[in-house]
PDB file of C-alpha atoms and ligand atoms in Angstrom:
ATOM      1  CA  UNK K   1      -0.221  -0.069  -0.017  1.00 50.00           C
ATOM      2  CA  UNK K   2       2.781   1.614   1.029  1.00 49.00           C
ATOM      3  CA  UNK K   3       4.817   1.535  -2.382  1.00 54.00           C
ATOM      4  CA  UNK K   4       1.893   1.987  -4.341  1.00 54.00           C
ATOM      5  CA  UNK K   5       0.857   5.500  -2.217  1.00 55.00           C
ATOM      6  CA  UNK K   6       5.172   6.518  -3.065  1.00 58.00           C
ATOM      7  CA  UNK K   7       4.598   5.179  -6.558  1.00 65.00           C
ATOM      8  CA  UNK K   8       4.973   8.086  -9.195  1.00 73.00           C
ATOM      9  CA  UNK K   9       1.320   8.857 -10.829  1.00 87.00           C
ATOM     10  CA  UNK K  10       1.772   8.788 -15.043  1.00 93.00           C
ATOM     11  CA  UNK K  11       0.662  10.941 -17.009  1.00 97.00           C
ATOM     12  CA  UNK K  12      -1.839  11.236 -19.859  1.00 97.00           C
ATOM     13  CA  UNK K  13      -2.070  11.036 -23.402  1.00 97.00           C
ATOM     14  CA  UNK K  14      -4.127  12.715 -24.985  1.00 98.00           C
ATOM     15  CA  UNK K  15      -5.329  11.888 -29.180  1.00 97.00           C
ATOM     16  CA  UNK K  16      -6.217  15.226 -31.171  1.00 97.00           C
ATOM     17  CA  UNK K  17      -7.637  12.956 -34.024  1.00 96.00           C
ATOM     18  CA  UNK K  18      -9.335  14.230 -37.152  1.00 96.00           C
ATOM     19  CA  UNK K  19     -10.157  14.702 -40.804  1.00 95.00           C
ATOM     20  CA  UNK K  20      -6.912  15.946 -42.479  1.00 90.00           C
ATOM     21  CA  UNK K  21      -7.428  19.756 -42.044  1.00 93.00           C
ATOM     22  CA  UNK K  22     -10.057  19.843 -39.679  1.00 95.00           C
ATOM     23  CA  UNK K  23      -7.487  21.676 -37.822  1.00 95.00           C
ATOM     24  CA  UNK K  24      -5.691  19.518 -35.520  1.00 94.00           C
ATOM     25  CA  UNK K  25      -2.582  20.533 -36.052  1.00 91.00           C
ATOM     26  CA  UNK K  26      -3.374  24.740 -35.383  1.00 95.00           C
ATOM     27  CA  UNK K  27      -5.354  23.096 -32.214  1.00 97.00           C
ATOM     28  CA  UNK K  28      -2.693  21.633 -30.531  1.00 96.00           C
ATOM     29  CA  UNK K  29       0.132  24.015 -31.495  1.00 93.00           C
ATOM     30  CA  UNK K  30      -1.804  26.723 -30.129  1.00 97.00           C
ATOM     31  CA  UNK K  31      -2.373  24.500 -26.963  1.00 97.00           C
ATOM     32  CA  UNK K  32       0.891  24.780 -25.956  1.00 95.00           C
ATOM     33  CA  UNK K  33       1.876  28.074 -26.714  1.00 95.00           C
ATOM     34  CA  UNK K  34      -0.929  28.343 -23.767  1.00 96.00           C
ATOM     35  CA  UNK K  35       0.881  29.570 -20.490  1.00 95.00           C
ATOM     36  CA  UNK K  36      -1.017  27.390 -17.906  1.00 94.00           C
ATOM     37  CA  UNK K  37      -0.851  24.536 -20.285  1.00 96.00           C
ATOM     38  CA  UNK K  38       2.371  24.967 -21.525  1.00 94.00           C
ATOM     39  CA  UNK K  39       4.115  23.787 -18.472  1.00 93.00           C
ATOM     40  CA  UNK K  40       2.249  20.884 -18.422  1.00 95.00           C
ATOM     41  CA  UNK K  41       2.008  19.752 -21.604  1.00 96.00           C
ATOM     42  CA  UNK K  42       4.386  18.665 -24.211  1.00 94.00           C
ATOM     43  CA  UNK K  43       3.158  18.425 -27.943  1.00 93.00           C
ATOM     44  CA  UNK K  44       4.618  14.942 -29.521  1.00 91.00           C
ATOM     45  CA  UNK K  45       6.492  14.724 -32.702  1.00 86.00           C
ATOM     46  CA  UNK K  46       5.675  11.644 -35.497  1.00 88.00           C
ATOM     47  CA  UNK K  47       8.121  10.398 -37.705  1.00 94.00           C
ATOM     48  CA  UNK K  48       7.334  10.336 -41.424  1.00 96.00           C
ATOM     49  CA  UNK K  49       8.789   9.403 -44.724  1.00 97.00           C
ATOM     50  CA  UNK K  50       6.397  12.097 -46.664  1.00 94.00           C
ATOM     51  CA  UNK K  51       8.236  16.064 -47.820  1.00 92.00           C
ATOM     52  CA  UNK K  52       8.984  18.325 -44.949  1.00 90.00           C
ATOM     53  CA  UNK K  53       6.306  21.114 -46.183  1.00 87.00           C
ATOM     54  CA  UNK K  54       7.654  24.379 -46.319  1.00 85.00           C
ATOM     55  CA  UNK K  55       7.284  25.583 -43.098  1.00 85.00           C
ATOM     56  CA  UNK K  56       8.047  22.531 -41.247  1.00 88.00           C
ATOM     57  CA  UNK K  57      11.159  22.511 -39.018  1.00 86.00           C
ATOM     58  CA  UNK K  58      12.553  18.966 -38.689  1.00 85.00           C
ATOM     59  CA  UNK K  59      12.186  17.643 -34.941  1.00 83.00           C
ATOM     60  CA  UNK K  60      10.016  20.496 -34.615  1.00 80.00           C
ATOM     61  CA  UNK K  61       6.861  19.492 -36.322  1.00 79.00           C
ATOM     62  CA  UNK K  62       7.968  15.874 -37.463  1.00 89.00           C
ATOM     63  CA  UNK K  63      11.257  13.604 -37.740  1.00 93.00           C
ATOM     64  CA  UNK K  64      11.545  13.967 -41.654  1.00 96.00           C
ATOM     65  CA  UNK K  65      13.246   9.921 -42.739  1.00 96.00           C
ATOM     66  CA  UNK K  66      13.922   7.850 -45.641  1.00 96.00           C
ATOM     67  CA  UNK K  67      11.812   4.687 -46.042  1.00 97.00           C
ATOM     68  CA  UNK K  68      14.944   3.001 -45.370  1.00 97.00           C
ATOM     69  CA  UNK K  69      15.028   5.042 -41.913  1.00 97.00           C
ATOM     70  CA  UNK K  70      11.276   3.809 -41.411  1.00 97.00           C
ATOM     71  CA  UNK K  71      11.742   0.321 -42.201  1.00 97.00           C
ATOM     72  CA  UNK K  72      14.479  -0.323 -40.064  1.00 97.00           C
ATOM     73  CA  UNK K  73      12.869   1.760 -36.715  1.00 96.00           C
ATOM     74  CA  UNK K  74      10.205  -0.316 -37.280  1.00 95.00           C
ATOM     75  CA  UNK K  75      11.632  -3.964 -37.163  1.00 97.00           C
ATOM     76  CA  UNK K  76      13.639  -2.764 -34.223  1.00 96.00           C
ATOM     77  CA  UNK K  77      10.252  -2.053 -32.948  1.00 93.00           C
ATOM     78  CA  UNK K  78      10.734   1.227 -31.575  1.00 94.00           C
ATOM     79  CA  UNK K  79       7.544   2.878 -33.219  1.00 95.00           C
ATOM     80  CA  UNK K  80       4.442   2.321 -31.191  1.00 92.00           C
ATOM     81  CA  UNK K  81       1.482   2.810 -33.718  1.00 92.00           C
ATOM     82  CA  UNK K  82       2.118   3.956 -37.977  1.00 93.00           C
ATOM     83  CA  UNK K  83       0.227   4.304 -40.721  1.00 88.00           C
ATOM     84  CA  UNK K  84       0.636   4.790 -44.542  1.00 90.00           C
ATOM     85  CA  UNK K  85      -1.146   7.962 -45.842  1.00 81.00           C
ATOM     86  CA  UNK K  86      -1.600   8.840 -49.819  1.00 81.00           C
ATOM     87  CA  UNK K  87       1.883   7.259 -49.953  1.00 92.00           C
ATOM     88  CA  UNK K  88       4.125   7.862 -47.083  1.00 95.00           C
ATOM     89  CA  UNK K  89       4.311   6.406 -43.713  1.00 96.00           C
ATOM     90  CA  UNK K  90       4.043   8.303 -40.183  1.00 92.00           C
ATOM     91  CA  UNK K  91       4.862   6.364 -36.346  1.00 94.00           C
ATOM     92  CA  UNK K  92       4.814   7.682 -32.955  1.00 93.00           C
ATOM     93  CA  UNK K  93       8.189   7.715 -31.851  1.00 94.00           C
ATOM     94  CA  UNK K  94       7.902   4.829 -28.165  1.00 93.00           C
ATOM     95  CA  UNK K  95      10.856   5.846 -26.639  1.00 90.00           C
ATOM     96  CA  UNK K  96       9.580   9.557 -27.019  1.00 89.00           C
ATOM     97  CA  UNK K  97       5.830   8.621 -25.080  1.00 93.00           C
ATOM     98  CA  UNK K  98       6.870   6.005 -22.650  1.00 93.00           C
ATOM     99  CA  UNK K  99       9.920   8.072 -21.426  1.00 92.00           C
ATOM    100  CA  UNK K 100       7.631  11.352 -20.606  1.00 94.00           C
ATOM    101  CA  UNK K 101       4.678   8.807 -19.072  1.00 95.00           C
ATOM    102  CA  UNK K 102       6.263   7.207 -16.658  1.00 95.00           C
ATOM    103  CA  UNK K 103       7.792  10.007 -14.826  1.00 93.00           C
ATOM    104  CA  UNK K 104       4.381  11.632 -14.704  1.00 94.00           C
ATOM    105  CA  UNK K 105       4.065  14.296 -17.894  1.00 96.00           C
ATOM    106  CA  UNK K 106       1.243  14.418 -20.095  1.00 97.00           C
ATOM    107  CA  UNK K 107       1.965  14.750 -23.852  1.00 97.00           C
ATOM    108  CA  UNK K 108      -1.097  15.834 -26.560  1.00 96.00           C
ATOM    109  CA  UNK K 109      -0.591  14.238 -30.089  1.00 91.00           C
ATOM    110  CA  UNK K 110      -1.633  14.631 -32.897  1.00 90.00           C
ATOM    111  CA  UNK K 111      -2.911  11.597 -35.252  1.00 90.00           C
ATOM    112  CA  UNK K 112      -5.027   9.898 -37.522  1.00 88.00           C
ATOM    113  CA  UNK K 113      -7.759   8.030 -36.358  1.00 91.00           C
ATOM    114  CA  UNK K 114      -6.336   4.442 -36.281  1.00 89.00           C
ATOM    115  CA  UNK K 115      -3.577   5.557 -34.537  1.00 90.00           C
ATOM    116  CA  UNK K 116      -5.976   7.506 -31.677  1.00 94.00           C
ATOM    117  CA  UNK K 117      -7.793   3.442 -31.275  1.00 94.00           C
ATOM    118  CA  UNK K 118      -4.370   2.102 -31.276  1.00 92.00           C
ATOM    119  CA  UNK K 119      -2.678   4.567 -28.258  1.00 94.00           C
ATOM    120  CA  UNK K 120      -6.531   4.119 -26.246  1.00 96.00           C
ATOM    121  CA  UNK K 121      -5.293   0.312 -26.793  1.00 95.00           C
ATOM    122  CA  UNK K 122      -1.745   0.254 -25.502  1.00 93.00           C
ATOM    123  CA  UNK K 123      -2.511   2.651 -22.734  1.00 95.00           C
ATOM    124  CA  UNK K 124      -6.709   2.522 -21.686  1.00 96.00           C
ATOM    125  CA  UNK K 125      -5.686   4.371 -18.777  1.00 94.00           C
ATOM    126  CA  UNK K 126      -3.694   7.572 -19.964  1.00 95.00           C
ATOM    127  CA  UNK K 127      -4.798   8.283 -22.991  1.00 97.00           C
ATOM    128  CA  UNK K 128      -7.868  10.788 -23.619  1.00 98.00           C
ATOM    129  CA  UNK K 129      -9.221  11.059 -27.354  1.00 98.00           C
ATOM    130  CA  UNK K 130     -10.112  14.439 -28.933  1.00 98.00           C
ATOM    131  CA  UNK K 131     -12.735  14.134 -32.090  1.00 98.00           C
ATOM    132  CA  UNK K 132     -11.536  17.725 -33.850  1.00 98.00           C
ATOM    133  CA  UNK K 133     -14.721  18.085 -35.760  1.00 97.00           C
ATOM    134  CA  UNK K 134     -15.006  20.552 -38.997  1.00 96.00           C
ATOM    135  CA  UNK K 135     -17.730  23.107 -38.923  1.00 96.00           C
ATOM    136  CA  UNK K 136     -19.034  21.286 -42.580  1.00 95.00           C
ATOM    137  CA  UNK K 137     -17.086  19.838 -46.030  1.00 95.00           C
ATOM    138  CA  UNK K 138     -17.245  22.796 -48.126  1.00 95.00           C
ATOM    139  CA  UNK K 139     -15.115  24.522 -45.223  1.00 96.00           C
ATOM    140  CA  UNK K 140     -13.150  21.397 -45.019  1.00 95.00           C
ATOM    141  CA  UNK K 141     -11.798  21.790 -48.157  1.00 95.00           C
ATOM    142  CA  UNK K 142     -11.270  25.111 -48.437  1.00 94.00           C
ATOM    143  CA  UNK K 143      -8.827  24.774 -45.410  1.00 94.00           C
ATOM    144  CA  UNK K 144      -7.090  21.845 -47.395  1.00 93.00           C
ATOM    145  CA  UNK K 145      -6.491  23.981 -49.884  1.00 93.00           C
ATOM    146  CA  UNK K 146      -4.951  27.216 -48.267  1.00 92.00           C
ATOM    147  CA  UNK K 147      -2.772  25.364 -46.053  1.00 88.00           C
ATOM    148  CA  UNK K 148      -0.695  24.068 -48.782  1.00 85.00           C
ATOM    149  CA  UNK K 149      -1.255  26.057 -53.198  1.00 81.00           C
ATOM    150  CA  UNK K 150       0.340  23.428 -54.239  1.00 85.00           C
ATOM    151  CA  UNK K 151      -2.231  20.608 -54.089  1.00 88.00           C
ATOM    152  CA  UNK K 152      -3.094  18.836 -56.350  1.00 91.00           C
ATOM    153  CA  UNK K 153      -7.162  18.601 -57.205  1.00 92.00           C
ATOM    154  CA  UNK K 154      -6.672  14.574 -57.135  1.00 93.00           C
ATOM    155  CA  UNK K 155      -5.489  14.937 -53.353  1.00 91.00           C
ATOM    156  CA  UNK K 156      -7.955  17.336 -52.584  1.00 93.00           C
ATOM    157  CA  UNK K 157     -10.866  14.617 -53.207  1.00 94.00           C
ATOM    158  CA  UNK K 158      -8.762  11.867 -51.777  1.00 92.00           C
ATOM    159  CA  UNK K 159      -8.853  13.487 -48.400  1.00 91.00           C
ATOM    160  CA  UNK K 160     -12.099  14.642 -48.819  1.00 95.00           C
ATOM    161  CA  UNK K 161     -13.527  10.747 -48.922  1.00 94.00           C
ATOM    162  CA  UNK K 162     -11.527   9.653 -46.480  1.00 93.00           C
ATOM    163  CA  UNK K 163     -12.726  13.086 -44.017  1.00 94.00           C
ATOM    164  CA  UNK K 164     -16.515  12.076 -44.979  1.00 94.00           C
ATOM    165  CA  UNK K 165     -15.990   8.047 -43.782  1.00 94.00           C
ATOM    166  CA  UNK K 166     -13.999   9.407 -41.376  1.00 94.00           C
ATOM    167  CA  UNK K 167     -16.618  11.572 -39.984  1.00 94.00           C
ATOM    168  CA  UNK K 168     -18.550   8.661 -38.636  1.00 93.00           C
ATOM    169  CA  UNK K 169     -16.381   7.837 -36.106  1.00 93.00           C
ATOM    170  CA  UNK K 170     -16.530  10.832 -34.568  1.00 94.00           C
ATOM    171  CA  UNK K 171     -19.118   9.018 -31.286  1.00 94.00           C
ATOM    172  CA  UNK K 172     -16.164   6.623 -30.105  1.00 94.00           C
ATOM    173  CA  UNK K 173     -13.912   9.468 -29.029  1.00 97.00           C
ATOM    174  CA  UNK K 174     -13.938  10.753 -25.025  1.00 98.00           C
ATOM    175  CA  UNK K 175     -14.948  14.246 -26.378  1.00 98.00           C
ATOM    176  CA  UNK K 176     -15.485  16.703 -29.359  1.00 97.00           C
ATOM    177  CA  UNK K 177     -14.547  19.763 -30.316  1.00 98.00           C
ATOM    178  CA  UNK K 178     -16.487  21.747 -33.288  1.00 97.00           C
ATOM    179  CA  UNK K 179     -13.725  23.208 -34.907  1.00 98.00           C
ATOM    180  CA  UNK K 180     -15.459  26.650 -36.425  1.00 97.00           C
ATOM    181  CA  UNK K 181     -14.519  29.759 -34.187  1.00 98.00           C
ATOM    182  CA  UNK K 182     -10.547  28.724 -33.130  1.00 98.00           C
ATOM    183  CA  UNK K 183     -11.102  30.578 -29.729  1.00 98.00           C
ATOM    184  CA  UNK K 184     -13.662  29.006 -29.671  1.00 98.00           C
ATOM    185  CA  UNK K 185     -12.698  25.119 -30.310  1.00 98.00           C
ATOM    186  CA  UNK K 186      -9.392  25.861 -28.125  1.00 98.00           C
ATOM    187  CA  UNK K 187     -10.616  26.966 -25.122  1.00 98.00           C
ATOM    188  CA  UNK K 188     -12.956  23.434 -25.031  1.00 98.00           C
ATOM    189  CA  UNK K 189      -9.460  21.864 -25.820  1.00 98.00           C
ATOM    190  CA  UNK K 190      -7.794  23.969 -22.481  1.00 98.00           C
ATOM    191  CA  UNK K 191     -10.675  22.920 -20.553  1.00 97.00           C
ATOM    192  CA  UNK K 192     -10.691  18.559 -21.186  1.00 98.00           C
ATOM    193  CA  UNK K 193      -6.637  19.021 -20.809  1.00 98.00           C
ATOM    194  CA  UNK K 194      -7.196  21.098 -17.285  1.00 97.00           C
ATOM    195  CA  UNK K 195      -9.932  18.437 -16.648  1.00 96.00           C
ATOM    196  CA  UNK K 196      -7.659  15.763 -16.733  1.00 96.00           C
ATOM    197  CA  UNK K 197      -4.411  16.437 -15.659  1.00 93.00           C
ATOM    198  CA  UNK K 198      -5.995  17.899 -12.245  1.00 74.00           C
ATOM    199  CA  UNK K 199      -7.333  14.350 -11.655  1.00 51.00           C
TER     200      UNK K 199
HETATM  201  P1  ADP F 201      -5.063  19.140 -39.308  1.00 66.85           P
HETATM  202  O1  ADP F 201      -3.846  19.159 -38.794  1.00 66.85           O
HETATM  203  O2  ADP F 201      -6.182  18.454 -38.608  1.00 66.85           O
HETATM  204  O3  ADP F 201      -4.915  18.317 -40.611  1.00 66.85           O
HETATM  205  P2  ADP F 201      -5.009  21.893 -40.106  1.00 66.85           P
HETATM  206  O4  ADP F 201      -4.232  22.236 -38.342  1.00 66.85           O
HETATM  207  O5  ADP F 201      -3.245  22.076 -40.225  1.00 66.85           O
HETATM  208  O6  ADP F 201      -5.116  20.733 -40.184  1.00 66.85           O
HETATM  209  O7  ADP F 201      -6.037  22.916 -40.189  1.00 66.85           O
HETATM  210  C1  ADP F 201      -6.377  23.183 -41.521  1.00 66.85           C
HETATM  211  C2  ADP F 201      -5.722  24.439 -42.198  1.00 66.85           C
HETATM  212  O8  ADP F 201      -7.138  25.212 -41.638  1.00 66.85           O
HETATM  213  C3  ADP F 201      -4.439  25.543 -41.866  1.00 66.85           C
HETATM  214  O9  ADP F 201      -4.225  26.641 -43.139  1.00 66.85           O
HETATM  215  C4  ADP F 201      -5.060  26.410 -40.831  1.00 66.85           C
HETATM  216  O10 ADP F 201      -4.317  28.001 -40.205  1.00 66.85           O
HETATM  217  C5  ADP F 201      -6.567  26.320 -41.262  1.00 66.85           C
HETATM  218  N1  ADP F 201      -7.353  26.982 -39.937  1.00 66.85           N
HETATM  219  C6  ADP F 201      -7.368  25.009 -38.530  1.00 66.85           C
HETATM  220  N2  ADP F 201      -8.319  25.999 -37.854  1.00 66.85           N
HETATM  221  C7  ADP F 201      -9.097  26.996 -38.598  1.00 66.85           C
HETATM  222  C8  ADP F 201     -10.128  27.928 -37.756  1.00 66.85           C
HETATM  223  N3  ADP F 201     -11.352  27.212 -36.789  1.00 66.85           N
HETATM  224  N4  ADP F 201     -10.497  28.819 -38.648  1.00 66.85           N
HETATM  225  C9  ADP F 201      -9.536  28.427 -39.922  1.00 66.85           C
HETATM  226  N5  ADP F 201      -9.396  28.470 -40.280  1.00 66.85           N
HETATM  227  C10 ADP F 201      -8.810  26.992 -39.481  1.00 66.85           C
END
């Protein structure tokens, strides 16, 4: 009993998920800039084999790796969960998560739906899942196009087709946030995090 009491409480894993373009990355990036949250939560970074977008920095937004390096890490079981999206691989580095939560620290993720479900399954007691809902498919299309000027029509169509299917999974999540007004959505996300890290 005494030993159990003295054991450090493990940290929480916040998984922000939802269709591409719904605003997951924007919300999590803004959330960790919040003064109150900044002391509590770090943002996890995924490994990816997709090319870097102009505004992204290696080691900040993602760890950009080659296909061969990704395969090597997978084989060495250094990747907790992974997915292939539009021809590129994305994965979560195991060490980053475990080192953090064992010490009682909290960590936030932007993940696809499958990744969210896997983390919930591996760490059921630690994981809190949040689905970010776009106001409409038209708005989602505009955001996807606005984010990357060079995106071709076919990729936009693929992302929208996937988004349509993904929207039906929102009810499997612990929370659902409508990202219409960014400040309102951000406030809701902050409240969710504070509720769980305080308990
Ligand atoms: P995701 O990470 O879910 O793919 P992003 O965070 O990259 O989505 O957001 C997609 C685009 O939409 C970005 O250009 C972002 O600036 C914009 N965006 C996100 N949330 C809002 C919002 N509430 N209102 C207007 N634009 C937004």
